[in-house]
Amino acid sequence: NDRGVRGSILQKISILETQLDKSALNSSVFEPMCSGFTDSSGPLRELTLKSTIVLVPKLNHANLEKLVRYLVRLQADPEASIRTNTVIFIGK
């Protein structure tokens, strides 16, 4: 299923990230990946958050702004672990 595929990709993002250039990441990968921030599944939201940290150095300004908006929303997430990991993410 779609969530299973997304979860598997997110778990391997540090490997995949080395194969993507900045242009491909910003134009084709980041936007679809952001759907994980608003998914109804708490574990998938958390995995999306944790996986995104390796991509930050390659994100362009517009995508960094989008990411900040998602992080603001995640700070009010019903799941305590997601709120905690959001603060850790911002600290890094």
CSV table of C-alpha atoms in Angstrom, one decimal:
chain,number,residue,atom,x,y,z
A,1,ASN,CA,0.0,0.0,0.0
A,2,ASP,CA,1.0,3.6,-0.3
A,3,ARG,CA,1.8,4.1,3.3
A,4,GLY,CA,4.0,1.1,3.4
A,5,VAL,CA,5.9,2.3,0.3
A,6,ARG,CA,6.3,5.8,1.8
A,7,GLY,CA,7.5,4.3,5.1
A,8,SER,CA,10.1,2.2,3.4
A,9,ILE,CA,11.4,5.1,1.4
A,10,LEU,CA,11.6,7.3,4.4
A,11,GLN,CA,13.5,4.7,6.4
A,12,LYS,CA,16.1,4.6,3.6
A,13,ILE,CA,16.2,8.4,2.9
A,14,SER,CA,19.8,8.8,4.0
A,15,ILE,CA,20.9,6.4,1.3
A,16,LEU,CA,18.6,7.8,-1.4
A,17,GLU,CA,19.5,11.4,-0.5
A,18,THR,CA,23.1,10.8,-1.7
A,19,GLN,CA,21.7,9.8,-5.1
A,20,LEU,CA,19.6,12.9,-5.6
A,21,ASP,CA,20.9,16.2,-6.8
A,22,LYS,CA,19.5,19.4,-5.3
A,23,SER,CA,17.3,20.2,-8.3
A,24,ALA,CA,15.6,16.8,-8.4
A,25,LEU,CA,15.1,16.8,-4.6
A,26,ASN,CA,13.5,20.3,-4.7
A,27,SER,CA,11.4,19.8,-7.8
A,28,SER,CA,10.3,16.2,-7.6
A,29,VAL,CA,10.8,14.7,-4.2
A,30,PHE,CA,10.2,17.3,-1.4
A,31,GLU,CA,6.6,18.3,-2.2
A,32,PRO,CA,5.2,14.7,-2.4
A,33,MET,CA,7.2,13.9,0.8
A,34,CYS,CA,5.5,16.7,2.6
A,35,SER,CA,2.2,14.8,2.5
A,36,GLY,CA,3.6,12.7,5.3
A,37,PHE,CA,3.5,15.7,7.6
A,38,THR,CA,-0.3,15.8,7.3
A,39,ASP,CA,-1.0,12.1,7.2
A,40,SER,CA,-3.6,10.7,9.6
A,41,SER,CA,-1.1,8.1,10.8
A,42,GLY,CA,1.0,9.4,13.7
A,43,PRO,CA,3.9,7.0,13.1
A,44,LEU,CA,4.2,8.1,9.4
A,45,ARG,CA,4.1,11.8,10.5
A,46,GLU,CA,6.9,11.1,12.9
A,47,LEU,CA,8.9,9.1,10.4
A,48,THR,CA,8.5,11.9,7.9
A,49,LEU,CA,9.8,14.4,10.4
A,50,LYS,CA,12.8,12.3,11.4
A,51,SER,CA,13.7,11.6,7.8
A,52,THR,CA,13.5,15.2,6.6
A,53,ILE,CA,16.5,16.3,8.7
A,54,VAL,CA,19.0,14.8,6.2
A,55,LEU,CA,17.4,16.7,3.4
A,56,VAL,CA,17.6,20.2,4.9
A,57,PRO,CA,21.1,21.1,3.5
A,58,LYS,CA,19.8,20.5,0.0
A,59,LEU,CA,16.5,22.3,0.2
A,60,ASN,CA,16.1,25.6,-1.6
A,61,HIS,CA,14.7,28.7,0.1
A,62,ALA,CA,11.1,28.1,-1.0
A,63,ASN,CA,11.1,24.6,0.3
A,64,LEU,CA,12.7,25.6,3.6
A,65,GLU,CA,9.9,28.1,4.1
A,66,LYS,CA,7.3,25.3,3.5
A,67,LEU,CA,9.2,23.1,5.9
A,68,VAL,CA,9.1,25.8,8.6
A,69,ARG,CA,5.3,26.0,8.1
A,70,TYR,CA,4.9,22.3,8.6
A,71,LEU,CA,7.2,22.4,11.7
A,72,VAL,CA,5.0,25.1,13.2
A,73,ARG,CA,1.9,22.9,12.7
A,74,LEU,CA,3.7,19.8,14.1
A,75,GLN,CA,4.4,21.6,17.3
A,76,ALA,CA,0.7,21.4,18.0
A,77,ASP,CA,0.4,17.7,17.0
A,78,PRO,CA,-1.8,15.5,19.2
A,79,GLU,CA,1.1,13.0,19.5
A,80,ALA,CA,3.5,14.0,22.2
A,81,SER,CA,6.4,12.2,20.5
A,82,ILE,CA,5.9,14.3,17.4
A,83,ARG,CA,5.9,17.5,19.3
A,84,THR,CA,9.1,16.5,21.1
A,85,ASN,CA,10.8,15.4,17.9
A,86,THR,CA,9.8,18.7,16.2
A,87,VAL,CA,11.6,20.7,18.9
A,88,ILE,CA,14.6,18.4,18.5
A,89,PHE,CA,14.5,18.9,14.8
A,90,ILE,CA,14.4,22.7,15.1
A,91,GLY,CA,17.3,22.5,17.6
A,92,LYS,CA,19.5,20.7,15.1
